């Protein structure tokens, strides 16, 4: 899936092009800021690529993300230099494998499928990726960053200081 607000900082055109070559299913669901762009992208849509312009209520958004094995984040890596993404963080909590630029994964210390260009998606064999290893590393990161002990330590520190 590719979820969220679809603005200019998401390279949807290249994403659709890559998935037109690899034949994996792709659902792009979110609110498009530019309706003309949405209409143009619909002309590129193939049978295995679904594009939907809709605002997702919170429960629907989280269920789509949690049900997906992979979440594609086709951000402009220059725009996201040293920044995070809500979708990326939510992947961590929902056990969904993020697929995005290596630099974004590295900057956020999250495991996923790292790419150098959107066109790399044409060649990835998603059926043969060790998702268990990625999930295991992300669960460890989740525990270390957000686990009960870490939060208890932060709270204690804040109350004492």
mmCIF file of C-alpha atoms in Angstrom:
data_model
loop_
_atom_site.group_PDB
_atom_site.id
_atom_site.type_symbol
_atom_site.label_atom_id
_atom_site.label_comp_id
_atom_site.label_asym_id
_atom_site.label_seq_id
_atom_site.Cartn_x
_atom_site.Cartn_y
_atom_site.Cartn_z
ATOM 1 C CA UNK A 1 0.000 0.000 0.000
ATOM 2 C CA UNK A 2 0.868 3.647 -0.376
ATOM 3 C CA UNK A 3 -1.236 5.675 2.055
ATOM 4 C CA UNK A 4 -1.623 9.229 3.250
ATOM 5 C CA UNK A 5 -2.000 12.652 1.785
ATOM 6 C CA UNK A 6 -0.722 12.627 -1.788
ATOM 7 C CA UNK A 7 1.200 15.811 -2.370
ATOM 8 C CA UNK A 8 4.036 16.745 -4.688
ATOM 9 C CA UNK A 9 6.602 15.239 -2.303
ATOM 10 C CA UNK A 10 5.433 11.715 -3.180
ATOM 11 C CA UNK A 11 6.719 10.415 -6.484
ATOM 12 C CA UNK A 12 3.558 8.539 -7.467
ATOM 13 C CA UNK A 13 4.210 8.677 -11.212
ATOM 14 C CA UNK A 14 7.477 6.729 -10.886
ATOM 15 C CA UNK A 15 5.871 4.392 -8.381
ATOM 16 C CA UNK A 16 3.109 3.487 -10.834
ATOM 17 C CA UNK A 17 5.666 3.070 -13.612
ATOM 18 C CA UNK A 18 7.770 0.692 -11.488
ATOM 19 C CA UNK A 19 4.774 -1.389 -10.469
ATOM 20 C CA UNK A 20 3.620 -1.564 -14.070
ATOM 21 C CA UNK A 21 6.836 -3.516 -14.709
ATOM 22 C CA UNK A 22 6.935 -5.752 -11.639
ATOM 23 C CA UNK A 23 3.240 -6.808 -11.732
ATOM 24 C CA UNK A 24 2.778 -6.775 -7.949
ATOM 25 C CA UNK A 25 -0.476 -5.387 -6.605
ATOM 26 C CA UNK A 26 -0.356 -1.799 -5.410
ATOM 27 C CA UNK A 27 -3.050 0.206 -3.661
ATOM 28 C CA UNK A 28 -2.524 3.966 -3.584
ATOM 29 C CA UNK A 29 -5.129 5.392 -1.248
ATOM 30 C CA UNK A 30 -5.204 8.903 0.086
ATOM 31 C CA UNK A 31 -6.372 12.434 -0.373
ATOM 32 C CA UNK A 32 -4.861 13.994 -3.467
ATOM 33 C CA UNK A 33 -4.072 17.673 -3.075
ATOM 34 C CA UNK A 34 -4.056 18.160 -6.848
ATOM 35 C CA UNK A 35 -7.175 16.780 -8.555
ATOM 36 C CA UNK A 36 -5.690 17.200 -12.048
ATOM 37 C CA UNK A 37 -2.764 15.040 -11.015
ATOM 38 C CA UNK A 38 -5.161 12.431 -9.662
ATOM 39 C CA UNK A 39 -7.090 12.373 -12.943
ATOM 40 C CA UNK A 40 -3.834 11.999 -14.876
ATOM 41 C CA UNK A 41 -2.643 9.172 -12.608
ATOM 42 C CA UNK A 42 -5.932 7.348 -13.114
ATOM 43 C CA UNK A 43 -5.064 7.140 -16.831
ATOM 44 C CA UNK A 44 -1.898 5.218 -15.852
ATOM 45 C CA UNK A 45 -3.793 2.761 -13.674
ATOM 46 C CA UNK A 46 -3.524 -0.941 -14.554
ATOM 47 C CA UNK A 47 -5.541 -3.928 -13.331
ATOM 48 C CA UNK A 48 -3.100 -4.624 -10.469
ATOM 49 C CA UNK A 49 -2.754 -0.958 -9.461
ATOM 50 C CA UNK A 50 -5.607 0.764 -7.642
ATOM 51 C CA UNK A 51 -5.637 4.539 -7.146
ATOM 52 C CA UNK A 52 -8.224 6.067 -4.853
ATOM 53 C CA UNK A 53 -8.697 9.730 -3.941
ATOM 54 C CA UNK A 54 -10.280 9.647 -0.529
ATOM 55 C CA UNK A 55 -9.742 10.875 2.973
ATOM 56 C CA UNK A 56 -9.330 7.756 5.083
ATOM 57 C CA UNK A 57 -10.925 7.797 8.512
ATOM 58 C CA UNK A 58 -8.411 6.845 11.190
ATOM 59 C CA UNK A 59 -9.741 3.315 11.741
ATOM 60 C CA UNK A 60 -9.746 2.517 8.002
ATOM 61 C CA UNK A 61 -6.258 3.996 7.565
ATOM 62 C CA UNK A 62 -4.813 1.898 10.393
ATOM 63 C CA UNK A 63 -6.561 -1.275 9.296
ATOM 64 C CA UNK A 64 -5.272 -0.893 5.702
ATOM 65 C CA UNK A 65 -1.748 -0.265 6.949
ATOM 66 C CA UNK A 66 -1.845 -3.123 9.460
ATOM 67 C CA UNK A 67 -3.236 -5.578 6.884
ATOM 68 C CA UNK A 68 -0.550 -4.718 4.350
ATOM 69 C CA UNK A 69 2.670 -6.667 4.279
ATOM 70 C CA UNK A 70 4.512 -3.679 2.779
ATOM 71 C CA UNK A 71 3.981 0.073 2.833
ATOM 72 C CA UNK A 72 5.641 2.029 0.047
ATOM 73 C CA UNK A 73 6.828 5.518 0.982
ATOM 74 C CA UNK A 74 7.848 7.150 -2.321
ATOM 75 C CA UNK A 75 8.949 10.404 -0.744
ATOM 76 C CA UNK A 76 11.262 12.921 -2.321
ATOM 77 C CA UNK A 77 14.373 11.957 -0.349
ATOM 78 C CA UNK A 78 15.691 15.521 -0.479
ATOM 79 C CA UNK A 79 12.481 16.769 1.174
ATOM 80 C CA UNK A 80 12.753 14.095 3.871
ATOM 81 C CA UNK A 81 16.459 14.540 4.588
ATOM 82 C CA UNK A 82 16.875 13.998 8.348
ATOM 83 C CA UNK A 83 13.074 14.038 8.818
ATOM 84 C CA UNK A 84 10.638 11.373 9.833
ATOM 85 C CA UNK A 85 7.259 10.321 8.552
ATOM 86 C CA UNK A 86 4.110 9.407 10.422
ATOM 87 C CA UNK A 87 3.543 6.481 8.070
ATOM 88 C CA UNK A 88 7.073 5.239 8.724
ATOM 89 C CA UNK A 89 6.569 5.365 12.499
ATOM 90 C CA UNK A 90 3.177 3.676 12.200
ATOM 91 C CA UNK A 91 4.744 0.848 10.175
ATOM 92 C CA UNK A 92 6.959 0.187 13.163
ATOM 93 C CA UNK A 93 3.995 -0.099 15.533
ATOM 94 C CA UNK A 94 1.790 -2.076 13.113
ATOM 95 C CA UNK A 95 4.460 -4.583 12.030
ATOM 96 C CA UNK A 96 4.263 -3.496 8.382
ATOM 97 C CA UNK A 97 7.468 -3.503 6.352
ATOM 98 C CA UNK A 98 8.350 -0.005 5.101
ATOM 99 C CA UNK A 99 9.764 0.302 1.594
ATOM 100 C CA UNK A 100 11.546 3.587 1.006
ATOM 101 C CA UNK A 101 14.904 5.171 0.389
ATOM 102 C CA UNK A 102 17.810 3.709 2.375
ATOM 103 C CA UNK A 103 18.691 7.178 3.655
ATOM 104 C CA UNK A 104 15.202 7.645 5.167
ATOM 105 C CA UNK A 105 15.349 4.238 6.860
ATOM 106 C CA UNK A 106 18.875 4.927 8.151
ATOM 107 C CA UNK A 107 18.031 8.437 9.384
ATOM 108 C CA UNK A 108 15.105 7.006 11.356
ATOM 109 C CA UNK A 109 16.909 3.869 12.534
ATOM 110 C CA UNK A 110 14.154 1.628 11.163
ATOM 111 C CA UNK A 111 14.564 -1.602 9.241
ATOM 112 C CA UNK A 112 12.779 -2.075 5.953
ATOM 113 C CA UNK A 113 13.448 -2.522 2.290
ATOM 114 C CA UNK A 114 15.826 0.218 1.245
ATOM 115 C CA UNK A 115 15.973 1.519 -2.281
ATOM 116 C CA UNK A 116 18.256 4.005 -4.026
ATOM 117 C CA UNK A 117 15.695 5.013 -6.659
ATOM 118 C CA UNK A 118 11.988 4.385 -7.179
ATOM 119 C CA UNK A 119 12.948 2.407 -10.299
ATOM 120 C CA UNK A 120 14.625 -0.177 -8.004
ATOM 121 C CA UNK A 121 11.087 -1.373 -7.216
ATOM 122 C CA UNK A 122 10.878 -2.842 -10.719
ATOM 123 C CA UNK A 123 13.474 -5.467 -9.804
ATOM 124 C CA UNK A 124 12.567 -6.345 -6.213
ATOM 125 C CA UNK A 125 11.157 -9.822 -5.719
ATOM 126 C CA UNK A 126 8.830 -9.149 -2.791
ATOM 127 C CA UNK A 127 7.934 -12.849 -2.506
ATOM 128 C CA UNK A 128 11.468 -13.796 -1.468
ATOM 129 C CA UNK A 129 12.272 -11.140 1.109
ATOM 130 C CA UNK A 130 13.061 -12.232 4.667
ATOM 131 C CA UNK A 131 10.291 -10.240 6.329
ATOM 132 C CA UNK A 132 10.765 -12.127 9.599
ATOM 133 C CA UNK A 133 14.273 -10.685 9.983
ATOM 134 C CA UNK A 134 13.069 -7.143 9.267
ATOM 135 C CA UNK A 135 10.144 -7.511 11.685
ATOM 136 C CA UNK A 136 12.404 -8.936 14.381
ATOM 137 C CA UNK A 137 14.793 -5.960 14.114
ATOM 138 C CA UNK A 138 11.886 -3.494 14.164
ATOM 139 C CA UNK A 139 10.329 -5.154 17.231
ATOM 140 C CA UNK A 140 13.683 -4.806 18.976
ATOM 141 C CA UNK A 141 13.851 -1.120 17.980
ATOM 142 C CA UNK A 142 10.274 -0.653 19.162
ATOM 143 C CA UNK A 143 11.058 -2.188 22.543
ATOM 144 C CA UNK A 144 14.260 -0.183 22.963
ATOM 145 C CA UNK A 145 12.683 3.147 21.922
ATOM 146 C CA UNK A 146 9.110 2.874 23.122
ATOM 147 C CA UNK A 147 8.917 -0.099 25.489
ATOM 148 C CA UNK A 148 7.584 0.010 29.026
ATOM 149 C CA UNK A 149 11.025 0.171 30.654
ATOM 150 C CA UNK A 150 12.199 2.998 28.392
ATOM 151 C CA UNK A 151 9.049 5.031 29.018
ATOM 152 C CA UNK A 152 9.216 4.372 32.771
ATOM 153 C CA UNK A 153 12.825 5.601 32.747
ATOM 154 C CA UNK A 154 11.858 8.770 30.827
ATOM 155 C CA UNK A 155 8.938 9.493 33.154
ATOM 156 C CA UNK A 156 11.048 8.976 36.265
ATOM 157 C CA UNK A 157 13.750 11.242 34.872
ATOM 158 C CA UNK A 158 11.203 13.955 34.056
ATOM 159 C CA UNK A 159 9.644 13.795 37.533
ATOM 160 C CA UNK A 160 12.964 13.836 39.390
ATOM 161 C CA UNK A 161 14.604 16.637 37.422
#
